[in-house]
Amino acid sequence: MMQDGDQAQFILAGEAAGAVLSTDEPLSFWGGVDPATGRIIDVHHPLLGQSLTGRILVMPSSRGSCTGSGVLLDLVLSGRGPAALIFRDPEDVLTLGALVAAGMFDRILPVLRVSAAVFDSLTGAAAVRITGNALEADGLQVAVKPPLTSALDLSAADRAMLAGDEGPAVQQSMQILCAMAASQGAECLIEVSQGHIDGCIYASPANLTFARRMADLGGKVRIPTTMNAISVDRQNWREQGVAAAFGLPAQELADAYVQMGCRPSFTCAPYLLDTAPAAEEVIAWSESNAVIYANTVLGARTAKHPDFLDLCIALTGRAPLSGVYLDAARKAQRVIDVHLPDKIDDGFWPLVGYLAGQRSPDRIPLLCGLAPGHPSSDDLKALCAAFGTTSASPMLHIEGVTPEADRAATPDADRLAITRDDLRTAWAHLNGGAAAVELVAIGSPHASLGECRALADGLAGRRRHAGTQVIVTAGREVIRQAGAEGLLTRLRASGVQVIQDICWCSIREPVFPPGTRTALTNSGKYAHYGPGLSGRAVRLGSLSDCITAALTGQSAPRRPDWLD
């Protein structure tokens, strides 16, 4: 963290020079940057099409997926990465990727945090030069403070792990944890009861490189640890036509985490498992939607841990005591009054989550006015996932709905609104493409048993349109429950494909139907990421809209009635 009066602070020291690539809008590296080219692929971002390679990236912070750390590591190792990262606000995901690159692979990517005044000057600069103690840009010269060193109050067990008494994997994990704790200004580490791994997604070869390294060092998790959705159906990817060049390393990555003792749950919705945490339980989850749901809806406590740090915590059972682990950091600094239209359907909730993230990209908001809508757990799942695509915040509060909302806002919180016009604009923004729909995509995050039941009931035994594929992604436990209830038989009779292990944000051809031109989804998260990841138009609708499209091959011809 920068101290009061500082203008520039190294988070990770180093030297660099290059042309400036600046933006006032945060960027998720996963789903927003192609690791194979270094180009920005987020179709909703103002830097779409720009290359990061060799440039000084200046932006307020990152946002979105925890997997961004893996994408950055891969860019650094392949030589396609930026020359340096300069942030105005606190940032963990990309910082962790840079720390791993330096600590495990001896590849230095300077990371700096600067004051608002310096940030504003840099956004108009053509080029930046960073030395060991200064930042220079178009006549601007700013002294750069060295990285903060935190005198962590480590327990005897912590010190033993750091000294290597429990093996090299644990020692490496503690070194990374202590470096991250210093960058966050933490004073000590905290014990956590369970973990959830996001780094098992094969976002880039760097994810496998890191997992192999830790597994080869003898790493074993010491707390119950579930695993996120992976990048292939672990048992059936060959039959699905996935090329071995991708399927084998994706499976090997999953196997490395299982080898280290992680539970092969393979779901991006661990809150649907029987191991979901209780209120106030101190956990260490990664995966943006899961983190936000755990904090917001369950009242558990977890920071938004980047990929790689999730494993370091699982191997040690310790996490930096900072951020939303602390009472004060869980307060809302922004109140958002939301217009609640009459007769809403489930399509409202991802839309308002998406807008709430845009309204509060860098702080926890309190949403007011939604309680009369009586959101279900699935509605809140959709809202939290969409919120996580546009905000870096690890949680939000909803007045009259979520457990901490009654004590949520700070006295100096500012106030904004989400109006009906805002909802209409966002709906139009997320509804590009033709009315004809070749694919209906359900399950981002993974579908719940209730969603599977509602889809089966809505189809009511009718067969899907011949030109429209319907695919549901869900976790193994939900699929098991759906099978026991007879839902799988009903869905398959209607021509619905149900796929385990993988989630929409990591599906690629040929599992993603190659003939698709336009997809329809009930997920605000996938409506945002899908166009950049798949190269297709993606439309957002309610589950009822998805059922109609599945049967007719057409999306709704106009916006929802509740928007009019």
Short mmCIF file of C-alpha atoms in Angstrom, two decimals, residues 69-541:
data_model
loop_
_atom_site.label_atom_id
_atom_site.label_comp_id
_atom_site.label_asym_id
_atom_site.label_seq_id
_atom_site.Cartn_x
_atom_site.Cartn_y
_atom_site.Cartn_z
CA SER A 69 -2.99 -14.14 -12.42
CA GLY A 70 -2.46 -17.26 -14.54
CA VAL A 71 -2.95 -15.37 -17.79
CA LEU A 72 -0.42 -12.75 -16.71
CA LEU A 73 2.11 -15.40 -15.70
CA ASP A 74 1.78 -17.05 -19.08
CA LEU A 75 2.22 -13.72 -20.86
CA VAL A 76 5.37 -13.04 -18.86
CA LEU A 77 6.85 -16.50 -19.47
CA SER A 78 6.07 -16.37 -23.20
CA GLY A 79 7.45 -12.85 -23.69
CA ARG A 80 4.05 -11.44 -24.65
CA GLY A 81 3.41 -9.58 -21.42
CA PRO A 82 3.39 -5.87 -20.64
CA ALA A 83 6.65 -4.19 -19.70
CA ALA A 84 5.20 -2.98 -16.39
CA LEU A 85 1.91 -2.57 -14.53
CA ILE A 86 0.92 0.73 -12.93
CA PHE A 87 -2.19 0.86 -10.74
CA ARG A 88 -3.93 3.66 -8.89
CA ASP A 89 -5.94 1.43 -6.53
CA PRO A 90 -5.16 -1.72 -4.53
CA GLU A 91 -4.82 -4.77 -6.81
CA ASP A 92 -4.16 -8.43 -5.97
CA VAL A 93 -4.84 -10.68 -8.97
CA LEU A 94 -2.24 -9.43 -11.44
CA THR A 95 0.15 -8.57 -8.63
CA LEU A 96 0.14 -12.20 -7.54
CA GLY A 97 0.92 -13.35 -11.08
CA ALA A 98 3.90 -11.01 -11.13
CA LEU A 99 5.05 -12.23 -7.69
CA VAL A 100 4.95 -15.86 -8.87
CA ALA A 101 6.83 -14.97 -12.07
CA ALA A 102 9.58 -13.36 -10.00
CA GLY A 103 9.69 -15.80 -7.09
CA MET A 104 9.43 -19.09 -8.97
CA PHE A 105 10.66 -18.30 -12.47
CA ASP A 106 13.04 -15.34 -12.00
CA ARG A 107 11.10 -13.20 -14.49
CA ILE A 108 10.67 -9.64 -13.24
CA LEU A 109 7.64 -7.56 -14.18
CA PRO A 110 7.62 -4.26 -12.26
CA VAL A 111 4.35 -3.42 -10.49
CA LEU A 112 3.73 0.06 -9.12
CA ARG A 113 0.95 1.88 -7.33
CA VAL A 114 0.72 5.63 -7.85
CA SER A 115 -1.34 8.49 -6.48
CA ALA A 116 -4.39 9.80 -8.32
CA ALA A 117 -2.46 12.86 -9.52
CA VAL A 118 0.38 10.78 -10.98
CA PHE A 119 -2.13 8.35 -12.51
CA ASP A 120 -3.93 11.20 -14.27
CA SER A 121 -0.60 12.48 -15.66
CA LEU A 122 0.37 9.05 -16.93
CA THR A 123 -2.90 8.49 -18.80
CA GLY A 124 -1.91 11.26 -21.20
CA ALA A 125 1.75 10.25 -21.52
CA ALA A 126 3.22 8.66 -24.63
CA ALA A 127 5.94 6.63 -22.91
CA VAL A 128 7.22 5.74 -19.44
CA ARG A 129 10.64 4.82 -18.12
CA ILE A 130 10.97 3.11 -14.76
CA THR A 131 14.32 2.91 -12.99
CA GLY A 132 15.22 1.50 -9.61
CA ASN A 133 14.01 4.64 -7.84
CA ALA A 134 12.17 6.88 -10.31
CA LEU A 135 9.36 7.04 -12.82
CA GLU A 136 9.74 9.33 -15.84
CA ALA A 137 7.09 10.23 -18.41
CA ASP A 138 6.94 13.18 -20.82
CA GLY A 139 8.75 15.56 -18.48
CA LEU A 140 7.19 14.12 -15.32
CA GLN A 141 9.69 12.68 -12.86
CA VAL A 142 8.48 10.99 -9.68
CA ALA A 143 10.53 9.29 -6.99
CA VAL A 144 9.43 5.69 -6.47
CA LYS A 145 9.49 4.26 -2.96
CA PRO A 146 10.84 0.72 -2.53
CA PRO A 147 8.40 -2.12 -1.86
CA LEU A 148 6.92 -2.21 1.61
CA THR A 149 8.39 -4.80 3.92
CA SER A 150 5.89 -6.07 6.43
CA ALA A 151 7.10 -7.16 9.84
CA LEU A 152 4.56 -9.98 9.92
CA ASP A 153 3.73 -11.35 13.33
CA LEU A 154 4.27 -15.00 12.41
CA SER A 155 3.43 -17.89 14.68
CA ALA A 156 6.03 -20.52 15.48
CA ALA A 157 4.33 -22.84 12.98
CA ASP A 158 4.40 -20.11 10.33
CA ARG A 159 8.12 -19.56 10.89
CA ALA A 160 8.79 -23.29 10.65
CA MET A 161 6.98 -23.48 7.30
CA LEU A 162 8.86 -20.44 6.04
CA ALA A 163 12.18 -22.00 7.11
CA GLY A 164 11.45 -25.13 5.04
CA ASP A 165 10.80 -27.48 7.94
CA GLU A 166 7.72 -28.87 6.17
CA GLY A 167 9.20 -29.23 2.73
CA PRO A 168 9.91 -27.05 -0.30
CA ALA A 169 6.31 -26.72 -1.57
CA VAL A 170 5.14 -25.35 1.78
CA GLN A 171 8.20 -23.11 2.02
CA GLN A 172 7.58 -21.70 -1.45
CA SER A 173 3.92 -21.16 -0.54
CA MET A 174 4.82 -19.28 2.63
CA GLN A 175 7.27 -17.08 0.75
CA ILE A 176 4.53 -16.11 -1.72
CA LEU A 177 2.00 -15.63 1.09
CA CYS A 178 4.34 -13.35 3.04
CA ALA A 179 5.12 -11.28 -0.06
CA MET A 180 1.41 -10.89 -0.78
CA ALA A 181 0.69 -10.04 2.84
CA ALA A 182 3.31 -7.28 2.69
CA SER A 183 1.76 -5.79 -0.45
CA GLN A 184 -1.64 -5.78 1.29
CA GLY A 185 -0.32 -4.24 4.51
CA ALA A 186 -1.32 -7.27 6.57
CA GLU A 187 0.20 -7.63 10.04
CA CYS A 188 -0.26 -11.37 10.42
CA LEU A 189 -1.72 -14.49 8.85
CA ILE A 190 -5.05 -16.09 9.73
CA GLU A 191 -6.13 -19.73 9.94
CA VAL A 192 -8.74 -20.82 7.37
CA SER A 193 -11.04 -23.83 7.51
CA GLN A 194 -11.40 -24.72 3.82
CA GLY A 195 -10.23 -23.72 0.35
CA HIS A 196 -11.51 -23.64 -3.21
CA ILE A 197 -9.04 -23.79 -6.12
CA ASP A 198 -9.57 -21.73 -9.26
CA GLY A 199 -6.10 -22.32 -10.73
CA CYS A 200 -7.17 -25.75 -12.04
CA ILE A 201 -8.63 -24.07 -15.14
CA TYR A 202 -6.29 -24.49 -18.11
CA ALA A 203 -6.37 -20.80 -18.99
CA SER A 204 -2.80 -21.02 -20.25
CA PRO A 205 0.22 -23.35 -20.07
CA ALA A 206 1.45 -21.34 -17.07
CA ASN A 207 -1.29 -22.83 -14.89
CA LEU A 208 0.07 -26.31 -15.60
CA THR A 209 3.69 -25.19 -15.13
CA PHE A 210 2.89 -23.86 -11.65
CA ALA A 211 0.84 -26.90 -10.57
CA ARG A 212 3.49 -29.33 -11.80
CA ARG A 213 6.16 -27.44 -9.92
CA MET A 214 4.22 -27.58 -6.66
CA ALA A 215 3.21 -31.22 -7.10
CA ASP A 216 6.81 -32.22 -7.93
CA LEU A 217 7.92 -30.44 -4.76
CA GLY A 218 5.62 -32.75 -2.81
CA GLY A 219 2.80 -30.32 -2.11
CA LYS A 220 -0.23 -31.67 -0.19
CA VAL A 221 -3.19 -29.58 0.93
CA ARG A 222 -3.75 -29.47 4.69
CA ILE A 223 -7.34 -28.16 4.72
CA PRO A 224 -10.43 -29.53 2.91
CA THR A 225 -10.12 -28.06 -0.58
CA THR A 226 -12.62 -28.22 -3.42
CA MET A 227 -11.83 -27.58 -7.08
CA ASN A 228 -13.36 -25.21 -9.59
CA ALA A 229 -14.73 -26.24 -12.96
CA ILE A 230 -11.90 -27.33 -15.22
CA SER A 231 -11.42 -26.89 -18.95
CA VAL A 232 -12.60 -30.31 -20.16
CA ASP A 233 -15.04 -33.02 -19.17
CA ARG A 234 -12.33 -35.07 -17.44
CA GLN A 235 -13.84 -38.44 -18.36
CA ASN A 236 -15.38 -37.76 -21.77
CA TRP A 237 -13.31 -35.12 -23.58
CA ARG A 238 -11.94 -37.56 -26.16
CA GLU A 239 -15.43 -38.75 -27.13
CA GLN A 240 -16.49 -35.09 -27.39
CA GLY A 241 -13.84 -34.50 -30.07
CA VAL A 242 -11.50 -32.29 -28.02
CA ALA A 243 -8.00 -32.29 -29.51
CA ALA A 244 -5.36 -34.07 -27.46
CA ALA A 245 -3.12 -31.00 -27.66
CA PHE A 246 -5.60 -29.25 -25.39
CA GLY A 247 -7.36 -32.10 -23.62
CA LEU A 248 -4.24 -33.81 -22.28
CA PRO A 249 -2.68 -30.77 -20.54
CA ALA A 250 -6.11 -29.69 -19.26
CA GLN A 251 -6.63 -33.14 -17.74
CA GLU A 252 -3.05 -33.22 -16.44
CA LEU A 253 -3.64 -29.90 -14.70
CA ALA A 254 -6.74 -31.25 -12.94
CA ASP A 255 -4.87 -34.43 -12.03
CA ALA A 256 -2.01 -32.43 -10.48
CA TYR A 257 -4.41 -30.77 -8.05
CA VAL A 258 -6.10 -34.07 -7.24
CA GLN A 259 -2.63 -35.52 -6.62
CA MET A 260 -2.07 -32.73 -4.09
CA GLY A 261 -5.20 -33.80 -2.20
CA CYS A 262 -7.90 -31.53 -3.62
CA ARG A 263 -11.44 -32.87 -3.88
CA PRO A 264 -12.41 -33.41 -7.56
CA SER A 265 -15.63 -31.44 -7.21
CA PHE A 266 -15.02 -29.58 -10.48
CA THR A 267 -17.65 -26.89 -9.95
CA CYS A 268 -17.61 -23.10 -10.07
CA ALA A 269 -20.52 -23.10 -7.59
CA PRO A 270 -19.00 -24.70 -4.46
CA TYR A 271 -21.76 -23.06 -2.41
CA LEU A 272 -24.08 -25.72 -3.87
CA LEU A 273 -22.04 -28.51 -2.24
CA ASP A 274 -22.68 -30.05 1.17
CA THR A 275 -19.43 -28.41 2.34
CA ALA A 276 -20.72 -24.86 1.84
CA PRO A 277 -19.42 -22.63 4.67
CA ALA A 278 -21.51 -21.26 7.51
CA ALA A 279 -21.94 -17.60 8.42
CA GLU A 280 -18.73 -16.09 9.83
CA GLU A 281 -16.69 -19.13 8.80
CA VAL A 282 -13.19 -18.07 7.72
CA ILE A 283 -12.39 -19.71 4.38
CA ALA A 284 -10.08 -19.15 1.42
CA TRP A 285 -11.91 -19.36 -1.88
CA SER A 286 -10.86 -18.34 -5.33
CA GLU A 287 -13.20 -17.86 -8.39
CA SER A 288 -14.90 -14.50 -8.46
CA ASN A 289 -18.56 -15.55 -8.36
CA ALA A 290 -17.93 -18.06 -5.58
CA VAL A 291 -16.10 -15.49 -3.45
CA ILE A 292 -18.83 -12.89 -3.89
CA TYR A 293 -21.62 -15.39 -3.12
CA ALA A 294 -19.82 -16.73 -0.04
CA ASN A 295 -19.30 -13.26 1.45
CA THR A 296 -22.58 -11.73 0.32
CA VAL A 297 -25.20 -14.47 0.64
CA LEU A 298 -23.68 -16.96 3.09
CA GLY A 299 -21.97 -14.40 5.32
CA ALA A 300 -18.72 -16.39 5.29
CA ARG A 301 -15.38 -14.57 5.09
CA THR A 302 -12.93 -14.87 2.23
CA ALA A 303 -10.79 -12.48 0.29
CA LYS A 304 -10.90 -12.69 -3.49
CA HIS A 305 -7.79 -14.82 -3.70
CA PRO A 306 -5.98 -14.95 -7.04
CA ASP A 307 -5.08 -18.19 -8.78
CA PHE A 308 -1.85 -19.67 -7.36
CA LEU A 309 -2.38 -17.95 -4.01
CA ASP A 310 -5.36 -20.31 -3.55
CA LEU A 311 -3.02 -23.31 -3.60
CA CYS A 312 -0.45 -21.60 -1.38
CA ILE A 313 -3.18 -21.09 1.22
CA ALA A 314 -4.43 -24.68 0.87
CA LEU A 315 -0.89 -26.03 1.40
CA THR A 316 -0.35 -23.96 4.54
CA GLY A 317 -3.85 -23.39 5.94
CA ARG A 318 -2.95 -19.71 6.32
CA ALA A 319 -4.03 -16.49 4.57
CA PRO A 320 -3.09 -12.80 4.94
CA LEU A 321 -5.32 -11.12 7.52
CA SER A 322 -6.48 -8.22 5.37
CA GLY A 323 -9.40 -7.00 3.29
CA VAL A 324 -12.83 -8.46 3.96
CA TYR A 325 -11.52 -10.82 6.61
CA LEU A 326 -11.71 -7.68 8.76
CA ASP A 327 -14.99 -6.20 10.00
CA ALA A 328 -14.27 -2.65 8.87
CA ALA A 329 -13.42 -3.70 5.32
CA ARG A 330 -16.84 -5.35 4.87
CA LYS A 331 -18.71 -2.06 5.13
CA ALA A 332 -20.36 -0.54 2.07
CA GLN A 333 -18.81 2.69 0.85
CA ARG A 334 -21.52 3.26 -1.75
CA VAL A 335 -25.31 3.04 -1.56
CA ILE A 336 -27.12 2.28 -4.82
CA ASP A 337 -30.86 2.84 -5.07
CA VAL A 338 -32.25 0.39 -7.61
CA HIS A 339 -35.48 0.84 -9.55
CA LEU A 340 -37.42 -2.40 -9.18
CA PRO A 341 -39.85 -2.78 -12.11
CA ASP A 342 -43.19 -4.50 -11.73
CA LYS A 343 -43.56 -8.18 -12.63
CA ILE A 344 -39.85 -8.91 -13.06
CA ASP A 345 -38.61 -12.36 -14.02
CA ASP A 346 -35.26 -14.02 -13.33
CA GLY A 347 -33.69 -12.05 -16.19
CA PHE A 348 -33.71 -8.95 -13.99
CA TRP A 349 -31.14 -10.18 -11.48
CA PRO A 350 -28.05 -10.66 -13.70
CA LEU A 351 -28.85 -7.32 -15.33
CA VAL A 352 -28.90 -5.43 -12.04
CA GLY A 353 -25.77 -7.27 -10.86
CA TYR A 354 -23.94 -6.21 -14.00
CA LEU A 355 -24.98 -2.58 -13.52
CA ALA A 356 -24.13 -2.63 -9.81
CA GLY A 357 -20.60 -3.71 -10.69
CA GLN A 358 -20.30 -0.87 -13.17
CA ARG A 359 -21.59 1.59 -10.57
CA SER A 360 -19.22 0.27 -7.93
CA PRO A 361 -16.10 -1.07 -9.67
CA ASP A 362 -13.74 -0.44 -6.77
CA ARG A 363 -15.78 -0.62 -3.56
CA ILE A 364 -18.46 -2.62 -1.77
CA PRO A 365 -21.98 -1.35 -2.50
CA LEU A 366 -25.25 -1.61 -0.60
CA LEU A 367 -28.15 -2.15 -3.01
CA CYS A 368 -31.47 -0.73 -1.84
CA GLY A 369 -34.96 -1.35 -3.15
CA LEU A 370 -34.64 -5.01 -4.13
CA ALA A 371 -36.17 -6.78 -1.13
CA PRO A 372 -39.76 -6.64 -2.53
CA GLY A 373 -38.49 -8.71 -5.48
CA HIS A 374 -37.83 -11.64 -3.09
CA PRO A 375 -34.72 -12.95 -4.90
CA SER A 376 -34.19 -16.69 -4.71
CA SER A 377 -30.81 -18.32 -4.17
CA ASP A 378 -30.55 -18.78 -7.94
CA ASP A 379 -31.38 -15.11 -8.49
CA LEU A 380 -28.63 -14.14 -6.06
CA LYS A 381 -26.23 -16.53 -7.76
CA ALA A 382 -26.89 -14.80 -11.08
CA LEU A 383 -26.58 -11.33 -9.54
CA CYS A 384 -23.28 -12.09 -7.79
CA ALA A 385 -21.73 -13.63 -10.90
CA ALA A 386 -22.67 -10.67 -13.09
CA PHE A 387 -21.46 -8.23 -10.43
CA GLY A 388 -18.07 -9.97 -10.45
CA THR A 389 -17.55 -9.35 -14.17
CA THR A 390 -17.67 -5.56 -13.79
CA SER A 391 -16.38 -4.99 -10.25
CA ALA A 392 -13.20 -5.88 -8.41
CA SER A 393 -15.09 -5.95 -5.11
CA PRO A 394 -15.25 -9.30 -3.27
CA MET A 395 -18.82 -8.74 -2.03
CA LEU A 396 -21.90 -6.53 -1.93
CA HIS A 397 -24.90 -6.10 0.35
CA ILE A 398 -28.62 -6.08 -0.47
CA GLU A 399 -30.88 -4.26 1.97
CA GLY A 400 -33.43 -6.60 3.53
CA VAL A 401 -31.93 -9.66 1.84
CA THR A 402 -28.30 -10.42 2.73
CA PRO A 403 -27.14 -11.15 6.29
CA GLU A 404 -24.86 -8.16 6.91
CA ALA A 405 -26.88 -5.49 5.10
CA ASP A 406 -28.34 -3.99 8.29
CA ARG A 407 -24.89 -2.82 9.39
CA ALA A 408 -23.38 -2.40 5.98
CA ALA A 409 -22.86 1.26 5.04
CA THR A 410 -20.19 3.61 6.35
CA PRO A 411 -21.38 7.07 7.45
CA ASP A 412 -19.59 8.74 4.54
CA ALA A 413 -20.89 6.38 1.84
CA ASP A 414 -21.93 8.18 -1.34
CA ARG A 415 -25.19 7.47 -3.14
CA LEU A 416 -25.96 6.52 -6.75
CA ALA A 417 -28.94 5.04 -8.56
CA ILE A 418 -29.83 2.41 -11.14
CA THR A 419 -32.84 3.64 -13.08
CA ARG A 420 -35.20 1.98 -15.52
CA ASP A 421 -33.31 3.71 -18.35
CA ASP A 422 -30.06 2.23 -17.04
CA LEU A 423 -31.64 -1.23 -17.11
CA ARG A 424 -32.81 -0.70 -20.68
CA THR A 425 -29.36 0.48 -21.79
CA ALA A 426 -27.65 -2.50 -20.17
CA TRP A 427 -30.13 -4.92 -21.72
CA ALA A 428 -29.40 -3.50 -25.18
CA HIS A 429 -25.65 -3.64 -24.47
CA LEU A 430 -25.86 -7.36 -23.68
CA ASN A 431 -28.18 -8.28 -26.54
CA GLY A 432 -26.24 -8.09 -29.75
CA GLY A 433 -26.58 -10.55 -32.59
CA ALA A 434 -29.42 -11.89 -34.66
CA ALA A 435 -32.77 -13.07 -33.36
CA ALA A 436 -32.08 -16.59 -34.68
CA VAL A 437 -30.38 -18.64 -31.98
CA GLU A 438 -28.26 -21.72 -32.70
CA LEU A 439 -27.22 -22.33 -29.09
CA VAL A 440 -28.85 -21.99 -25.67
CA ALA A 441 -26.19 -21.90 -22.93
CA ILE A 442 -27.25 -22.61 -19.33
CA GLY A 443 -24.92 -22.91 -16.35
CA SER A 444 -22.51 -20.00 -15.82
CA PRO A 445 -22.03 -20.38 -12.90
CA HIS A 446 -22.92 -24.07 -12.84
CA ALA A 447 -26.63 -24.80 -12.90
CA SER A 448 -28.32 -25.65 -9.63
CA LEU A 449 -30.74 -28.52 -9.14
CA GLY A 450 -33.55 -25.96 -9.11
CA GLU A 451 -32.48 -24.57 -12.48
CA CYS A 452 -32.33 -28.08 -13.96
CA ARG A 453 -35.82 -28.75 -12.61
CA ALA A 454 -37.21 -25.47 -13.99
CA LEU A 455 -35.70 -26.18 -17.41
CA ALA A 456 -37.15 -29.69 -17.52
CA ASP A 457 -40.56 -28.41 -16.40
CA GLY A 458 -40.50 -25.61 -18.96
CA LEU A 459 -39.65 -27.94 -21.82
CA ALA A 460 -42.35 -30.33 -20.60
CA GLY A 461 -41.14 -33.20 -22.76
CA ARG A 462 -41.09 -31.16 -25.96
CA ARG A 463 -38.15 -31.65 -28.30
CA ARG A 464 -35.74 -28.78 -28.91
CA HIS A 465 -35.71 -27.02 -32.29
CA ALA A 466 -33.64 -28.98 -34.81
CA GLY A 467 -31.32 -26.04 -35.48
CA THR A 468 -30.74 -25.07 -31.87
CA GLN A 469 -28.41 -26.88 -29.49
CA VAL A 470 -29.22 -26.70 -25.76
CA ILE A 471 -26.32 -27.32 -23.39
CA VAL A 472 -26.34 -27.21 -19.59
CA THR A 473 -23.13 -27.25 -17.57
CA ALA A 474 -23.36 -28.38 -13.95
CA GLY A 475 -21.25 -29.82 -11.17
CA ARG A 476 -21.03 -33.56 -10.61
CA GLU A 477 -23.04 -33.46 -7.39
CA VAL A 478 -25.93 -31.55 -8.99
CA ILE A 479 -25.86 -33.93 -11.96
CA ARG A 480 -26.01 -36.89 -9.57
CA GLN A 481 -29.00 -35.37 -7.80
CA ALA A 482 -30.68 -34.55 -11.12
CA GLY A 483 -30.22 -38.16 -12.21
CA ALA A 484 -31.75 -39.48 -8.99
CA GLU A 485 -34.75 -37.20 -9.46
CA GLY A 486 -35.28 -38.26 -13.08
CA LEU A 487 -34.43 -34.81 -14.43
CA LEU A 488 -31.56 -36.03 -16.61
CA THR A 489 -33.85 -38.46 -18.40
CA ARG A 490 -36.39 -35.69 -19.01
CA LEU A 491 -33.80 -33.20 -20.24
CA ARG A 492 -32.14 -35.69 -22.57
CA ALA A 493 -35.52 -36.67 -23.98
CA SER A 494 -35.92 -33.02 -25.00
CA GLY A 495 -32.51 -33.06 -26.68
CA VAL A 496 -30.67 -31.19 -23.92
CA GLN A 497 -26.99 -32.02 -23.42
CA VAL A 498 -25.78 -31.92 -19.80
CA ILE A 499 -22.02 -31.67 -19.37
CA GLN A 500 -20.03 -32.08 -16.16
CA ASP A 501 -16.72 -30.57 -14.98
CA ILE A 502 -16.55 -27.70 -17.47
CA CYS A 503 -18.23 -24.29 -17.38
CA TRP A 504 -19.26 -22.00 -20.24
CA CYS A 505 -16.41 -19.61 -19.70
CA SER A 506 -13.90 -22.34 -20.56
CA ILE A 507 -15.82 -24.24 -23.24
CA ARG A 508 -14.20 -24.22 -26.65
CA GLU A 509 -14.87 -25.95 -29.97
CA PRO A 510 -15.92 -28.62 -30.75
CA VAL A 511 -17.86 -28.83 -27.45
CA PHE A 512 -18.99 -25.31 -28.24
CA PRO A 513 -21.07 -26.01 -31.37
CA PRO A 514 -19.00 -24.73 -34.32
CA GLY A 515 -22.02 -23.71 -36.39
CA THR A 516 -23.22 -21.22 -33.80
CA ARG A 517 -23.63 -17.61 -34.88
CA THR A 518 -25.71 -16.38 -31.94
CA ALA A 519 -26.07 -17.88 -28.47
CA LEU A 520 -28.67 -17.08 -25.83
CA THR A 521 -27.84 -17.40 -22.13
CA ASN A 522 -29.46 -16.58 -18.81
CA SER A 523 -26.03 -15.64 -17.40
CA GLY A 524 -24.90 -12.03 -17.21
CA LYS A 525 -21.37 -13.33 -16.68
CA TYR A 526 -21.36 -15.30 -19.92
CA ALA A 527 -23.20 -12.56 -21.83
CA HIS A 528 -20.22 -10.35 -20.96
CA TYR A 529 -17.34 -12.78 -21.52
CA GLY A 530 -18.87 -15.00 -24.20
CA PRO A 531 -18.37 -12.78 -27.28
CA GLY A 532 -14.65 -12.38 -26.62
CA LEU A 533 -14.12 -16.03 -25.68
CA SER A 534 -16.19 -17.63 -28.44
CA GLY A 535 -16.09 -15.06 -31.23
CA ARG A 536 -19.90 -15.23 -31.45
CA ALA A 537 -22.71 -12.91 -30.54
CA VAL A 538 -24.24 -13.70 -27.15
CA ARG A 539 -27.66 -12.51 -26.00
CA LEU A 540 -29.00 -12.34 -22.44
CA GLY A 541 -32.47 -13.50 -21.46
#
